[in-house]
Short mmCIF file of C-alpha atoms and ligand atoms in Angstrom, two decimals:
data_model
loop_
_atom_site.label_atom_id
_atom_site.label_comp_id
_atom_site.label_asym_id
_atom_site.label_seq_id
_atom_site.Cartn_x
_atom_site.Cartn_y
_atom_site.Cartn_z
CA MET A 334 17.28 6.76 2.27
CA ARG A 335 13.76 5.64 1.55
CA ASN A 336 11.38 4.36 4.22
CA VAL A 337 10.79 0.69 4.85
CA ILE A 338 7.04 0.31 5.24
CA LEU A 339 4.96 -2.58 6.57
CA ALA A 340 1.31 -1.91 5.86
CA GLY A 341 -1.74 -3.98 6.79
CA ASN A 342 -4.88 -3.77 4.68
CA TRP A 343 -7.75 -5.07 6.80
CA LYS A 344 -10.23 -4.74 3.88
CA MET A 345 -13.92 -5.29 4.80
CA ASN A 346 -13.09 -7.41 7.83
CA GLU A 347 -13.74 -6.88 11.56
CA THR A 348 -16.73 -5.17 13.14
CA PRO A 349 -15.78 -2.06 15.12
CA ALA A 350 -15.60 -4.05 18.38
CA GLN A 351 -13.48 -6.75 16.74
CA ALA A 352 -11.24 -4.17 15.11
CA ARG A 353 -10.62 -2.44 18.44
CA ARG A 354 -9.62 -5.79 19.95
CA LEU A 355 -7.35 -6.52 17.00
CA LEU A 356 -5.70 -3.16 17.44
CA GLU A 357 -5.00 -3.88 21.12
CA GLN A 358 -3.53 -7.29 20.25
CA LEU A 359 -1.37 -5.58 17.67
CA ARG A 360 -0.17 -3.03 20.21
CA GLU A 361 0.95 -5.89 22.45
CA SER A 362 2.59 -7.91 19.66
CA LEU A 363 4.49 -5.37 17.57
CA PRO A 364 8.24 -5.27 18.10
CA LYS A 365 10.02 -1.96 18.46
CA THR A 366 11.02 -0.68 15.04
CA SER A 367 12.18 2.41 13.25
CA HIS A 368 10.31 1.29 10.14
CA GLU A 369 6.93 2.71 9.26
CA VAL A 370 4.02 0.50 10.33
CA VAL A 371 0.68 1.43 8.78
CA ILE A 372 -2.77 -0.10 9.03
CA PHE A 373 -5.73 0.47 6.72
CA PRO A 374 -8.70 -0.48 8.94
CA PRO A 375 -12.39 -0.09 8.06
CA TYR A 376 -13.45 3.57 8.14
CA LEU A 377 -15.52 3.10 11.30
CA VAL A 378 -12.44 2.62 13.48
CA LEU A 379 -10.07 4.90 11.61
CA GLU A 380 -10.28 7.71 14.15
CA HIS A 381 -9.98 5.30 17.09
CA ALA A 382 -6.90 3.66 15.52
CA ALA A 383 -5.29 7.02 14.76
CA LYS A 384 -5.83 8.15 18.36
CA ALA A 385 -4.24 4.94 19.65
CA GLY A 386 -1.09 6.52 18.27
CA PHE A 387 1.28 3.56 17.92
CA VAL A 388 0.88 2.97 14.16
CA LYS A 389 0.18 5.20 11.19
CA VAL A 390 -3.36 4.89 9.93
CA GLY A 391 -4.73 5.11 6.41
CA ALA A 392 -8.03 4.90 4.54
CA GLN A 393 -8.77 2.08 2.11
CA ASN A 394 -10.30 4.45 -0.44
CA CYS A 395 -11.35 8.07 -0.93
CA HIS A 396 -13.19 10.32 -3.37
CA PHE A 397 -11.12 12.79 -5.37
CA GLU A 398 -13.55 15.70 -4.89
CA GLU A 399 -13.34 17.72 -1.67
CA LYS A 400 -17.10 17.65 -1.12
CA GLY A 401 -20.39 17.44 -2.95
CA ALA A 402 -23.22 15.21 -4.09
CA PHE A 403 -21.43 11.85 -4.03
CA THR A 404 -23.65 9.72 -1.82
CA GLY A 405 -21.77 7.19 0.24
CA GLU A 406 -18.31 8.56 -0.47
CA LEU A 407 -15.71 10.10 1.85
CA SER A 408 -13.43 12.97 0.90
CA LEU A 409 -9.78 13.44 1.74
CA PRO A 410 -10.39 16.44 4.04
CA MET A 411 -12.86 14.28 6.02
CA LEU A 412 -10.40 11.41 6.24
CA ARG A 413 -7.50 13.62 7.16
CA GLU A 414 -9.49 15.27 9.95
CA VAL A 415 -10.05 11.90 11.66
CA GLY A 416 -6.38 10.96 11.43
CA ALA A 417 -5.78 9.31 8.04
CA ALA A 418 -2.16 9.94 7.11
CA CYS A 419 -2.32 7.71 4.02
CA VAL A 420 -4.80 6.33 1.53
CA LEU A 421 -4.85 3.25 -0.70
CA VAL A 422 -5.46 4.15 -4.33
CA GLY A 423 -6.05 1.79 -7.24
CA HIS A 424 -6.17 -1.43 -5.22
CA SER A 425 -7.00 -4.22 -7.66
CA GLU A 426 -10.22 -5.03 -5.79
CA ARG A 427 -11.40 -1.48 -6.40
CA ARG A 428 -10.34 -1.61 -10.03
CA GLN A 429 -12.11 -4.97 -10.45
CA TYR A 430 -15.31 -4.55 -8.43
CA PHE A 431 -15.83 -0.78 -8.28
CA ALA A 432 -14.85 0.31 -11.78
CA GLU A 433 -11.80 2.28 -10.63
CA THR A 434 -10.04 3.44 -13.80
CA ASP A 435 -6.59 4.86 -14.49
CA GLU A 436 -8.28 8.26 -14.69
CA THR A 437 -9.99 8.06 -11.27
CA VAL A 438 -6.75 6.69 -9.82
CA ARG A 439 -4.88 9.69 -11.24
CA LYS A 440 -7.40 12.14 -9.76
CA LYS A 441 -7.27 10.45 -6.34
CA ILE A 442 -3.46 10.52 -6.24
CA ALA A 443 -3.42 14.24 -7.07
CA ALA A 444 -6.16 14.96 -4.53
CA ALA A 445 -4.39 13.00 -1.77
CA LEU A 446 -1.11 14.83 -2.37
CA ALA A 447 -2.92 18.17 -2.34
CA GLN A 448 -4.33 17.31 1.10
CA ASP A 449 -0.98 16.07 2.38
CA VAL A 450 -2.24 12.50 2.67
CA THR A 451 0.26 9.93 1.36
CA PRO A 452 -1.17 7.92 -1.53
CA PHE A 453 -0.25 4.23 -1.67
CA LEU A 454 -0.65 3.57 -5.39
CA CYS A 455 -1.33 -0.10 -6.19
CA VAL A 456 -0.38 -1.53 -9.57
CA GLY A 457 -0.24 -5.10 -10.78
CA GLU A 458 -1.00 -7.43 -13.65
CA THR A 459 -3.53 -10.24 -13.92
CA LEU A 460 -2.51 -13.83 -14.61
CA PRO A 461 -3.39 -13.66 -18.35
CA GLN A 462 -1.34 -10.47 -18.63
CA ARG A 463 1.62 -12.18 -16.97
CA GLU A 464 1.29 -15.23 -19.16
CA ALA A 465 1.03 -13.10 -22.31
CA GLY A 466 4.41 -11.59 -21.36
CA GLY A 467 3.72 -7.83 -21.47
CA TYR A 468 3.44 -7.39 -17.71
CA LEU A 469 6.33 -4.96 -17.24
CA GLU A 470 4.87 -2.62 -19.87
CA PHE A 471 1.46 -3.03 -18.28
CA VAL A 472 2.50 -2.09 -14.73
CA THR A 473 4.75 0.79 -15.83
CA GLY A 474 1.80 1.96 -17.95
CA GLN A 475 -0.40 1.96 -14.83
CA LEU A 476 2.28 3.98 -13.04
CA GLU A 477 2.54 6.46 -15.90
CA ALA A 478 -1.24 6.96 -16.03
CA ALA A 479 -1.51 7.41 -12.25
CA LEU A 480 1.32 9.95 -11.97
CA ALA A 481 0.49 11.98 -15.08
CA GLY A 482 0.82 15.70 -14.42
CA LEU A 483 2.87 15.37 -11.22
CA ASP A 484 6.41 16.68 -10.78
CA GLY A 485 9.28 14.82 -9.11
CA GLU A 486 8.67 16.43 -5.71
CA ALA A 487 5.08 15.14 -5.70
CA VAL A 488 6.18 11.70 -6.88
CA LYS A 489 8.64 11.48 -3.97
CA ARG A 490 5.65 11.76 -1.61
CA THR A 491 3.93 8.77 -3.21
CA VAL A 492 4.32 5.13 -2.15
CA VAL A 493 3.99 2.46 -4.84
CA ALA A 494 2.80 -1.08 -4.15
CA TYR A 495 3.37 -3.82 -6.70
CA GLU A 496 0.50 -6.24 -6.20
CA PRO A 497 0.17 -8.92 -8.87
CA VAL A 498 -3.56 -9.62 -9.02
CA TRP A 499 -2.94 -13.36 -9.25
CA ALA A 500 -1.19 -13.29 -5.86
CA ILE A 501 -3.76 -11.29 -3.88
CA GLY A 502 -5.68 -13.39 -1.40
CA THR A 503 -4.85 -16.55 -3.34
CA GLY A 504 -2.06 -17.97 -1.19
CA VAL A 505 0.11 -17.89 -4.32
CA THR A 506 3.02 -15.52 -3.72
CA ALA A 507 5.21 -14.11 -6.44
CA THR A 508 8.70 -15.52 -6.04
CA ALA A 509 11.19 -13.04 -4.64
CA GLU A 510 12.79 -12.91 -8.11
CA GLN A 511 9.48 -12.19 -9.84
CA ALA A 512 8.66 -9.44 -7.34
CA GLN A 513 12.14 -7.92 -7.56
CA GLU A 514 12.02 -7.89 -11.37
CA VAL A 515 8.84 -5.81 -11.39
CA CYS A 516 9.83 -3.52 -8.48
CA ALA A 517 13.15 -2.81 -10.24
CA ALA A 518 11.30 -2.08 -13.49
CA LEU A 519 9.00 0.34 -11.68
CA ARG A 520 11.99 2.11 -10.10
CA GLY A 521 13.73 2.13 -13.47
CA TRP A 522 10.72 3.77 -15.08
CA LEU A 523 10.65 6.39 -12.29
CA ALA A 524 14.36 7.07 -12.83
CA ASP A 525 13.87 7.54 -16.59
CA ARG A 526 10.93 9.88 -16.11
CA TYR A 527 11.82 11.85 -12.96
CA GLY A 528 15.53 11.20 -12.43
CA LYS A 529 17.53 8.82 -10.28
CA GLU A 530 17.28 10.92 -7.14
CA VAL A 531 13.47 10.79 -7.17
CA ALA A 532 13.43 7.06 -7.99
CA GLN A 533 15.75 6.31 -5.07
CA GLU A 534 13.38 8.05 -2.65
CA VAL A 535 10.14 6.29 -3.58
CA SER A 536 9.29 3.33 -1.37
CA ILE A 537 8.11 0.41 -3.48
CA LEU A 538 6.28 -2.35 -1.61
CA TYR A 539 5.34 -5.86 -2.60
CA GLY A 540 1.83 -7.16 -1.88
CA GLY A 541 0.24 -10.53 -2.57
CA SER A 542 -0.03 -13.32 0.01
CA MET A 543 2.96 -12.03 1.97
CA ASN A 544 3.22 -13.86 5.28
CA ALA A 545 5.62 -14.65 8.10
CA LYS A 546 7.16 -17.51 6.11
CA ASN A 547 7.92 -15.76 2.82
CA ALA A 548 8.60 -12.22 4.10
CA ALA A 549 12.35 -12.61 4.62
CA GLU A 550 13.06 -13.76 1.09
CA LEU A 551 10.99 -10.94 -0.41
CA LEU A 552 12.34 -8.22 1.88
CA LYS A 553 15.95 -9.19 1.14
CA LYS A 554 15.52 -7.94 -2.41
CA PRO A 555 17.05 -4.51 -3.02
CA ASP A 556 14.06 -2.87 -4.71
CA ILE A 557 11.43 -4.21 -2.28
CA ASP A 558 11.08 -1.66 0.50
CA GLY A 559 8.37 -3.38 2.49
CA GLY A 560 5.02 -5.07 2.18
CA LEU A 561 1.34 -4.35 1.72
CA ILE A 562 -0.22 -7.22 3.60
CA GLY A 563 -3.84 -8.34 3.48
CA GLY A 564 -4.82 -11.64 5.10
CA ALA A 565 -1.76 -11.94 7.33
CA SER A 566 -2.35 -8.46 8.77
CA LEU A 567 -5.52 -9.76 10.46
CA LYS A 568 -3.36 -12.07 12.59
CA PRO A 569 -1.48 -9.80 15.01
CA GLU A 570 1.25 -12.33 15.82
CA GLU A 571 1.91 -12.95 12.15
CA PHE A 572 1.93 -9.27 11.20
CA ALA A 573 4.26 -8.59 14.14
CA SER A 574 6.51 -11.39 12.93
CA ILE A 575 6.74 -9.74 9.48
CA VAL A 576 7.78 -6.46 11.15
CA LYS A 577 10.39 -8.39 13.15
CA THR A 578 11.65 -9.96 9.93
CA ALA A 579 11.95 -6.49 8.38
CA ASN A 580 14.02 -5.42 11.41
CA GLU A 581 16.32 -8.37 10.82
CA VAL A 582 16.58 -8.10 7.04
CA LYS A 583 16.58 -4.33 6.55
CA GLY A 584 17.84 -3.21 9.97
CA GLY A 585 15.48 -1.08 12.03
CA ALA A 586 15.09 -2.66 15.47
CA ARG A 587 15.01 0.00 18.17
C1 LIG B 813 -3.87 -6.81 -0.51
O1 LIG B 813 -5.09 -6.88 -0.57
O2 LIG B 813 -3.33 -5.72 -0.65
C2 LIG B 813 -3.12 -8.04 -0.29
C3 LIG B 813 -1.86 -8.05 -0.57
O3 LIG B 813 -3.82 -9.13 0.19
P1 LIG B 813 -3.22 -10.56 0.62
O4 LIG B 813 -2.00 -10.31 1.46
O5 LIG B 813 -4.32 -11.22 1.39
O6 LIG B 813 -2.88 -11.28 -0.64
#
């Protein structure tokens, strides 16, 4: 059985003091769950959040090299040492604003797996790509490029997040049917390439304006194993409510 994962991407929000407060509010709000709850806070509070110990903690980015002359970057060994269990790779904001390419995404995924840090690979089409109709080929192409060179065992240790670019931070959510169609296509591609057993073990999340109101409908879909949540993860009550919804829809209350 694959993991149900509720992950909050705090992006470049919250000063360290604010982030520590947010974390405490989250500790008080979160329901008991057997699902995996992950936050991706700003680097400056990553160690603090990891030490708090009640959620898994990940980094929002990484460099693929272990060390060297890459001013301003952080390596996976550094991140792992301060408690990062996961890392976001290929988020559309990084592809759009920081020139992240399929090739750098591929290198980061391989580097994360080598350091035993779980990569959360983000894929998703833009609005023109959706309207042009080739979006399933586009997102499976992103998956293929990111996983090139990995075997099935490595792929099983990767989490995939389908995040249509047109739904991120826009308040426009993909319908549950639209999200399910793409998540099923991604799982189908994994099954064709690595076999059914591998495909059944990879958690595939939906991300894009997920909130307390639309979470149930999305999480009811069979190929949606959780959410990658931006804006709503900055509101502890709302994020907690999404976790509660996952308990109700997928089972998992403890
Ligand atoms: C994200 O950035 O991964 C995201 C899904 O953001 P939002 O929920 O704000 O659309």
